[in-house]
Amino acid sequence: MIRNMTCEKVKSLLSAYLDSELDYHELRQVELHLLDCSSCQRECRSLRATKDLLGTLESPPLPGEFWPELKERITSRSVSRYYLRLLMKVLAPATALLVLAILPFAITTHEGASSGQVEAKTDLIEPYIREYVISELDRPFSDKTSLGFVATAQAVTMYSSDFLEPHDHHTPREAVVTQNRTGQRTQANAFQRVMFLSPR
Amino acid sequence: MLNTRALAGTQYRESNIEAFEELVRTYDHKLYRVALRLTGNPDEAKDLAQEALLRAYRAFDRFKMGTSFEKWLFRIASNLYIDKLRKYGKYRFESLDEPIPTKDGYVQKILPDRTCNPEDIAEQNELAEKIQAALQSLPVNYRMAVILYDLEGFSYAEISGILDCSIGTVRSRIHRGRRLLRKKLAPYVYQGTDVEVG
Ligand SMILES: [Zn+2]
């Protein structure tokens, strides 16, 4: 029998041989070698026995609390830190409400309106979004951080559309610019507050 | 059945979670098993598997449709595990000569008792403990390759995708891993190895 492969080479291929992961050429070589090499045969037997031993390990069941816990982790967006989750539960709804409270001020400041108009301007936030945010705050699995984000993003959109269509022609251009800056800063701050709470 | 479109198209987080849960239900148990064999500890395994799914959920928009979701998921898990090892060092390390502490009952949790004979149970538990401890003693790259192949039945090609290395590397990691295991588990390997070659 012609031996093209050394014992060392064959032995290095024996796991792949047992796993049927050799290419045709290698397979033929290893098979031929094994026919008359008792050392490599022994090596092969012991590797197979090792592989079989691993097969005796039984499959552990998935813990019952796996998914309830995972959903909690997904919704709280926390990274396995209990205290952070706890903090989020308290702070995130407060921030969402804060954003809702801040918006009318930001908008009325820009318009230079009196504080008496504050209440009326609350409805600048689309009513269904406001309802969605408020209702979601009470639900156990809602993502409270993103709710604040939804409310803020909505306000930013509306706020910038306000600038695109100047409705107060009596205001001097410089004043609008200044007020824009103030308004944008307020929005940016609110945005940052929301983003800061998000662990992402 | 992969329903990736449903997940990509949904609007709200709650229905997102449900779609995601449906999508990964096929893999959650497998992921947990791999995590348990990697860490050797049920609490760490649960944490690792959950964290991997959490990351997959958050990164789902970066998953390429039409590629293997399973491979993507296990790649996230193995990267996560390696990151954790780098960050915190080894989780635990048991010598084969020392008994694994069982006061938390974790051996019982790992092994569902299929037999009623207490002696058989004890014998099975002992062997399972030895195998787990031997796995634990392997370098992490060998351990991962062996677990993915011998315990979960991934192909060499799939493992090369999960571990981001060549098939040749997978081959040598599995081989070296098994040779180390053979050494650690010698008393069990060489008892009654009257197996025919072929
Ligand atoms: Zn030989």
PDB file of C-alpha atoms and ligand atoms in Angstrom, chain A residues 3 5-8 10-11 33-34 36-41, ligand 1:
ATOM      1  CA  ARG A   3       1.220   5.868   1.884  1.00  0.00           C
ATOM      2  CA  MET A   5       0.192  10.851   4.002  1.00  0.00           C
ATOM      3  CA  THR A   6       2.235  10.669   7.140  1.00  0.00           C
ATOM      4  CA  CYS A   7       0.686   9.486  10.400  1.00  0.00           C
ATOM      5  CA  GLU A   8       0.988  13.021  11.711  1.00  0.00           C
ATOM      6  CA  VAL A  10      -3.627  11.712   9.008  1.00  0.00           C
ATOM      7  CA  LYS A  11      -4.038  12.228  12.734  1.00  0.00           C
ATOM      8  CA  HIS A  33      -3.963   4.973   5.548  1.00  0.00           C
ATOM      9  CA  LEU A  34      -6.336   3.693   8.231  1.00  0.00           C
ATOM     10  CA  ASP A  36      -3.110  -0.714   7.717  1.00  0.00           C
ATOM     11  CA  CYS A  37      -2.036   1.716  10.456  1.00  0.00           C
ATOM     12  CA  SER A  38      -3.053   0.525  13.894  1.00  0.00           C
ATOM     13  CA  SER A  39      -1.701   3.662  15.590  1.00  0.00           C
ATOM     14  CA  CYS A  40      -3.989   5.934  13.565  1.00  0.00           C
ATOM     15  CA  GLN A  41      -6.851   3.467  14.077  1.00  0.00           C
TER      16      GLN A  41
HETATM   17 ZN    ZN C   1      -0.809   6.208  10.828  1.00  0.00          ZN
END
